[in-house]
């Protein structure tokens, strides 16, 4: 597997019939659900799950997705999605990069960047990250470098 950055957190994805649209390939909206799944699984691996979010009255909410669709995925494809936390101001915002690779040929199908903002769950307003977020997400922060999307 040729990853854009070292040591990604990786999930496996199998493209099934429910992912396929009228054009015969995975629908672009499905990729967003895969990004979300990968981000959540990575957060949980860092010790930050939904129960922690509720207990802390904080969450990292999506502010912006940037997605480049480079090649199509088809039913039966086995995919691997990697993610890295590439930037954090350790106050409000955090950026997470993603790369989706097809196992059969190593082709990168998608590159994406998601910007998250820390919010207070009870009000929905932006709020500083609690120390648990700074520590948990901070240990996964990799040094950013220019990457064309």
XYZ file of N, CA and C in Angstrom:
447
model
N 0.853 -1.176 0.000
C 0.000 0.000 0.000
C 0.899 1.239 0.000
N 0.624 2.150 -0.875
C 1.410 3.373 -0.968
C 0.620 4.527 -0.354
N 0.943 4.835 0.894
C 0.228 5.898 1.611
C 0.918 7.232 1.415
N 0.132 8.299 1.445
C 0.657 9.651 1.289
C 1.527 10.062 2.472
N 1.206 9.543 3.636
C 1.936 9.849 4.851
C 2.230 8.535 5.570
N 3.152 8.593 6.514
C 3.503 7.397 7.281
C 2.447 7.107 8.342
N 2.342 5.850 8.704
C 1.548 5.347 9.817
C 0.101 5.851 9.860
N -0.675 5.565 8.825
C -2.086 5.952 8.870
C -2.866 5.069 9.832
N -3.964 5.587 10.337
C -4.952 4.738 10.975
C -5.794 4.225 9.815
N -6.024 2.913 9.728
C -6.640 2.316 8.539
C -7.886 1.514 8.897
N -8.919 1.679 8.066
C -10.092 0.807 8.137
C -10.252 0.110 6.796
N -10.889 -1.051 6.830
C -11.183 -1.801 5.614
C -12.630 -1.560 5.217
N -12.848 -1.439 3.924
C -14.186 -1.183 3.376
C -14.406 -2.136 2.219
N -15.576 -2.766 2.203
C -15.974 -3.573 1.057
C -17.115 -2.849 0.362
N -16.962 -2.605 -0.927
C -18.011 -1.935 -1.690
C -19.103 -2.968 -1.985
N -20.324 -2.664 -1.557
C -21.450 -3.574 -1.754
C -22.476 -2.939 -2.682
N -23.470 -3.718 -3.071
C -24.498 -3.250 -4.000
C -25.204 -1.992 -3.495
N -25.377 -1.871 -2.190
C -26.065 -0.691 -1.645
C -25.284 0.606 -1.844
N -23.985 0.515 -2.111
C -23.147 1.684 -2.337
C -23.194 2.177 -3.783
N -23.720 1.359 -4.677
C -23.658 1.629 -6.116
C -24.847 2.466 -6.566
N -24.563 3.441 -7.429
C -25.634 4.303 -7.947
C -26.006 3.909 -9.373
N -26.834 4.704 -10.013
C -27.322 4.423 -11.356
C -26.247 4.403 -12.421
N -25.080 4.953 -12.122
C -23.978 4.952 -13.081
C -23.076 3.733 -12.925
N -23.393 2.879 -11.950
C -22.661 1.630 -11.809
C -21.428 1.686 -10.930
N -21.216 2.805 -10.244
C -20.065 2.902 -9.335
C -20.534 3.447 -7.986
N -19.640 3.425 -6.999
C -20.003 3.925 -5.666
C -20.412 5.394 -5.772
N -21.540 5.711 -5.183
C -22.067 7.067 -5.207
C -21.165 7.994 -4.405
N -21.019 9.220 -4.892
C -20.123 10.160 -4.220
C -20.520 10.419 -2.767
N -21.793 10.369 -2.447
C -22.238 10.615 -1.069
C -21.789 9.497 -0.129
N -21.600 8.297 -0.648
C -21.174 7.165 0.180
C -19.770 7.416 0.734
N -18.929 8.076 -0.043
C -17.574 8.344 0.412
C -17.581 9.175 1.691
N -18.525 10.084 1.806
C -18.619 10.913 3.014
C -18.918 10.041 4.232
N -19.783 9.047 4.069
C -20.058 8.147 5.193
C -18.813 7.338 5.549
N -18.008 6.981 4.558
C -16.766 6.263 4.845
C -15.770 7.163 5.575
N -15.705 8.442 5.187
C -14.835 9.391 5.898
C -15.248 9.475 7.365
N -16.558 9.591 7.592
C -17.071 9.702 8.959
C -16.751 8.441 9.766
N -16.967 7.283 9.160
C -16.680 6.021 9.852
C -15.205 5.925 10.237
N -14.339 6.282 9.313
C -12.900 6.215 9.568
C -12.510 7.180 10.691
N -13.035 8.398 10.637
C -12.723 9.383 11.677
C -13.197 8.907 13.044
N -14.422 8.356 13.115
C -14.948 7.871 14.392
C -14.130 6.718 14.935
N -13.791 5.764 14.072
C -13.012 4.622 14.545
C -11.639 5.069 15.038
N -11.058 6.054 14.352
C -9.767 6.581 14.803
C -9.929 7.279 16.151
N -10.967 8.098 16.293
C -11.213 8.784 17.569
C -11.373 7.768 18.707
N -12.144 6.716 18.442
C -12.349 5.689 19.467
C -11.035 5.005 19.834
N -10.177 4.781 18.852
C -8.885 4.145 19.129
C -7.999 5.046 19.986
N -8.278 6.345 19.959
C -7.534 7.316 20.769
C -8.175 7.525 22.142
N -9.258 6.777 22.402
C -9.934 6.884 23.688
C -10.975 7.979 23.751
N -11.467 8.410 22.595
C -12.470 9.476 22.542
C -13.682 9.000 21.748
N -14.618 8.373 22.456
C -15.846 7.891 21.838
C -17.024 8.778 22.188
N -18.205 8.367 21.756
C -19.426 9.145 22.011
C -19.695 9.371 23.492
N -19.455 8.357 24.308
C -19.669 8.528 25.752
C -18.764 9.610 26.319
N -17.525 9.658 25.827
C -16.598 10.702 26.277
C -17.079 12.075 25.827
N -17.538 12.166 24.586
C -18.058 13.434 24.077
C -19.210 13.925 24.959
N -20.122 13.020 25.284
C -21.278 13.404 26.107
C -20.847 13.818 27.512
N -19.956 13.047 28.093
C -19.470 13.345 29.446
C -18.790 14.705 29.500
N -18.032 15.038 28.460
C -17.290 16.299 28.405
C -18.125 17.457 27.850
N -19.338 17.139 27.332
C -20.196 18.141 26.695
C -19.465 18.854 25.552
N -18.668 18.089 24.827
C -17.911 18.608 23.687
C -17.949 17.583 22.569
N -17.769 18.077 21.340
C -17.676 17.216 20.164
C -16.863 17.923 19.097
N -16.232 17.123 18.247
C -15.568 17.668 17.068
C -16.551 17.512 15.909
N -17.091 18.640 15.463
C -18.114 18.652 14.416
C -17.493 19.082 13.089
N -17.988 18.506 12.012
C -17.464 18.836 10.682
C -17.829 20.275 10.324
N -16.820 21.021 9.942
C -17.005 22.376 9.443
C -16.916 22.395 7.913
N -16.010 21.558 7.384
C -15.784 21.563 5.930
C -15.181 20.240 5.481
N -15.683 19.741 4.345
C -15.083 18.590 3.659
C -14.530 19.088 2.327
N -13.330 18.669 1.987
C -12.769 18.862 0.651
C -12.448 17.462 0.143
N -13.078 17.074 -0.957
C -12.911 15.714 -1.469
C -12.543 15.759 -2.944
N -11.473 15.078 -3.274
C -11.102 14.883 -4.670
C -11.357 13.426 -5.021
N -12.281 13.222 -5.966
C -12.624 11.886 -6.445
C -11.716 11.593 -7.632
N -10.773 10.697 -7.457
C -9.742 10.454 -8.460
C -10.032 9.256 -9.357
N -10.767 8.283 -8.841
C -11.124 7.094 -9.605
C -12.345 6.474 -8.939
N -13.062 5.649 -9.680
C -14.304 5.056 -9.178
C -14.068 3.751 -8.432
N -14.980 3.472 -7.507
C -15.025 2.182 -6.815
C -16.249 1.434 -7.313
N -16.131 0.105 -7.394
C -17.190 -0.740 -7.943
C -17.546 -1.845 -6.950
N -18.736 -2.395 -7.116
C -19.194 -3.481 -6.248
C -18.138 -4.585 -6.198
N -17.857 -5.037 -5.014
C -16.865 -6.082 -4.811
C -15.468 -5.575 -4.519
N -15.198 -4.306 -4.786
C -13.871 -3.756 -4.491
C -13.593 -3.812 -2.994
N -12.367 -4.157 -2.662
C -11.877 -4.103 -1.289
C -11.020 -2.846 -1.185
N -11.401 -1.982 -0.249
C -10.734 -0.699 -0.105
C -10.119 -0.563 1.276
N -9.131 0.309 1.365
C -8.535 0.665 2.657
C -8.520 2.176 2.732
N -9.067 2.705 3.828
C -9.051 4.148 4.034
C -8.120 4.469 5.192
N -7.171 5.350 4.918
C -6.245 5.813 5.947
C -6.559 7.241 6.327
N -6.274 7.576 7.577
C -6.480 8.942 8.045
C -5.337 9.373 8.947
N -5.114 10.675 8.962
C -4.104 11.307 9.796
C -4.652 12.629 10.308
N -4.355 12.978 11.537
C -4.635 14.331 12.026
C -3.411 15.156 11.656
N -3.612 16.138 10.790
C -2.481 16.867 10.224
C -2.326 18.283 10.766
N -3.337 18.755 11.481
C -3.233 20.105 12.029
C -4.223 20.254 13.172
N -3.795 20.968 14.213
C -4.677 21.278 15.323
C -4.181 22.549 15.985
N -5.104 23.488 16.196
C -4.708 24.690 16.928
C -4.822 24.469 18.436
N -5.309 23.292 18.821
C -5.499 22.871 20.207
C -6.401 23.829 20.985
N -7.239 24.520 20.225
C -8.251 25.391 20.824
C -9.626 25.037 20.264
N -9.799 25.281 18.939
C -11.103 25.066 18.313
C -11.070 24.137 17.105
N -10.023 24.237 16.282
C -10.029 23.548 14.990
C -8.991 22.448 14.893
N -9.342 21.475 14.038
C -8.469 20.339 13.765
C -8.720 19.904 12.322
N -7.650 19.564 11.610
C -7.759 19.062 10.244
C -7.328 17.607 10.192
N -8.109 16.835 9.449
C -7.859 15.410 9.289
C -7.767 15.122 7.788
N -6.679 14.475 7.358
C -6.502 14.060 5.958
C -6.928 12.606 5.817
N -7.399 12.267 4.618
C -7.833 10.904 4.304
C -7.279 10.497 2.942
N -7.064 9.199 2.779
C -6.707 8.621 1.491
C -7.427 7.291 1.381
N -8.109 7.067 0.255
C -8.820 5.818 0.004
C -8.114 5.082 -1.125
N -7.706 3.829 -0.837
C -6.916 3.045 -1.785
C -7.631 1.727 -2.074
N -7.649 1.347 -3.352
C -8.187 0.042 -3.754
C -7.073 -0.990 -3.600
N -7.362 -2.074 -2.874
C -6.339 -3.084 -2.597
C -5.842 -3.774 -3.859
N -6.728 -4.076 -4.791
C -6.369 -4.888 -5.964
C -5.241 -4.278 -6.792
N -5.269 -2.972 -6.987
C -4.261 -2.342 -7.843
C -3.490 -1.208 -7.174
N -3.808 -0.919 -5.909
C -3.104 0.142 -5.189
C -3.477 1.544 -5.623
N -4.520 1.671 -6.440
C -4.927 2.996 -6.930
C -5.559 3.818 -5.807
N -5.163 5.078 -5.739
C -5.804 6.014 -4.819
C -7.077 6.518 -5.482
N -8.210 6.267 -4.845
C -9.507 6.655 -5.388
C -9.946 8.029 -4.902
N -9.590 8.350 -3.676
C -10.027 9.608 -3.064
C -8.923 10.143 -2.170
N -8.787 11.463 -2.198
C -8.026 12.190 -1.188
C -8.987 13.233 -0.630
N -8.957 13.394 0.676
C -9.888 14.338 1.293
C -9.240 15.008 2.492
N -9.789 16.157 2.840
C -9.386 16.892 4.028
C -10.665 17.358 4.694
N -10.784 17.102 5.980
C -11.939 17.549 6.737
C -11.468 18.461 7.851
N -12.123 19.607 7.970
C -11.871 20.527 9.073
C -12.975 20.340 10.098
N -12.558 20.131 11.334
C -13.489 19.967 12.447
C -13.370 21.174 13.365
N -14.468 21.497 14.020
C -14.466 22.544 15.044
C -15.040 21.948 16.318
N -14.465 22.307 17.440
C -14.946 21.818 18.719
C -16.186 22.616 19.118
N -17.244 21.880 19.466
C -18.480 22.532 19.904
C -18.888 22.005 21.276
N -19.665 22.818 21.951
C -20.307 22.396 23.189
C -21.607 21.712 22.788
N -21.769 20.466 23.163
C -22.956 19.708 22.750
C -24.252 20.350 23.241
N -24.250 20.840 24.457
C -25.484 21.365 25.050
C -25.971 22.639 24.375
N -25.083 23.387 23.750
C -25.495 24.643 23.106
C -25.299 24.636 21.594
N -24.417 23.756 21.104
C -24.094 23.741 19.680
C -23.127 24.841 19.281
N -22.632 25.587 20.239
C -21.725 26.709 19.954
C -20.270 26.262 20.012
N -19.414 26.934 19.250
C -17.979 26.638 19.339
C -17.485 26.849 20.769
N -16.634 25.933 21.203
C -16.095 25.989 22.564
C -14.698 25.382 22.541
N -13.826 25.888 23.387
C -12.448 25.375 23.442
C -12.420 23.869 23.683
N -11.413 23.231 23.101
C -11.214 21.800 23.326
C -10.872 21.558 24.793
N -11.461 20.534 25.389
C -11.069 20.173 26.744
C -9.690 19.502 26.709
N -9.016 19.431 27.860
C -7.684 18.794 27.886
C -7.685 17.375 27.320
N -8.787 16.632 27.517
C -8.859 15.263 26.986
C -8.762 15.244 25.469
N -9.319 16.245 24.782
C -9.226 16.327 23.323
C -7.805 16.723 22.917
N -7.249 17.694 23.606
C -5.896 18.151 23.281
C -4.915 16.987 23.422
N -5.034 16.236 24.516
C -4.139 15.096 24.738
C -4.423 13.956 23.772
N -5.687 13.561 23.656
C -6.057 12.417 22.826
C -5.754 12.622 21.357
N -6.240 13.717 20.806
C -5.991 13.979 19.393
C -4.554 14.427 19.159
N -3.981 15.082 20.159
C -2.607 15.567 20.030
C -1.602 14.452 19.837
N -1.841 13.290 20.484
C -0.880 12.193 20.344
C -0.900 11.589 18.940
N -1.944 11.886 18.161
C -2.043 11.368 16.795
C -1.645 12.407 15.740
N -1.313 13.605 16.178
C -0.975 14.684 15.242
C 0.332 14.374 14.524
N 0.293 14.423 13.191
C 1.499 14.223 12.384
C 1.904 15.569 11.804
N 3.159 15.655 11.454
C 3.648 16.899 10.867
C 3.041 17.078 9.479
N 2.357 18.201 9.268
C 1.781 18.415 7.938
C 2.868 18.744 6.922
N 2.582 18.443 5.699
C 3.422 18.869 4.597
C 2.518 19.034 3.391
N 2.956 19.807 2.430
C 2.083 20.084 1.281
C 1.626 18.799 0.610
N 0.325 18.747 0.334
C -0.252 17.601 -0.346
C -1.311 18.139 -1.295
N -1.150 17.837 -2.549
C -2.159 18.285 -3.514
C -3.402 17.470 -3.361
N -4.511 18.161 -3.263
C -5.810 17.481 -3.216
C -6.367 17.366 -4.599
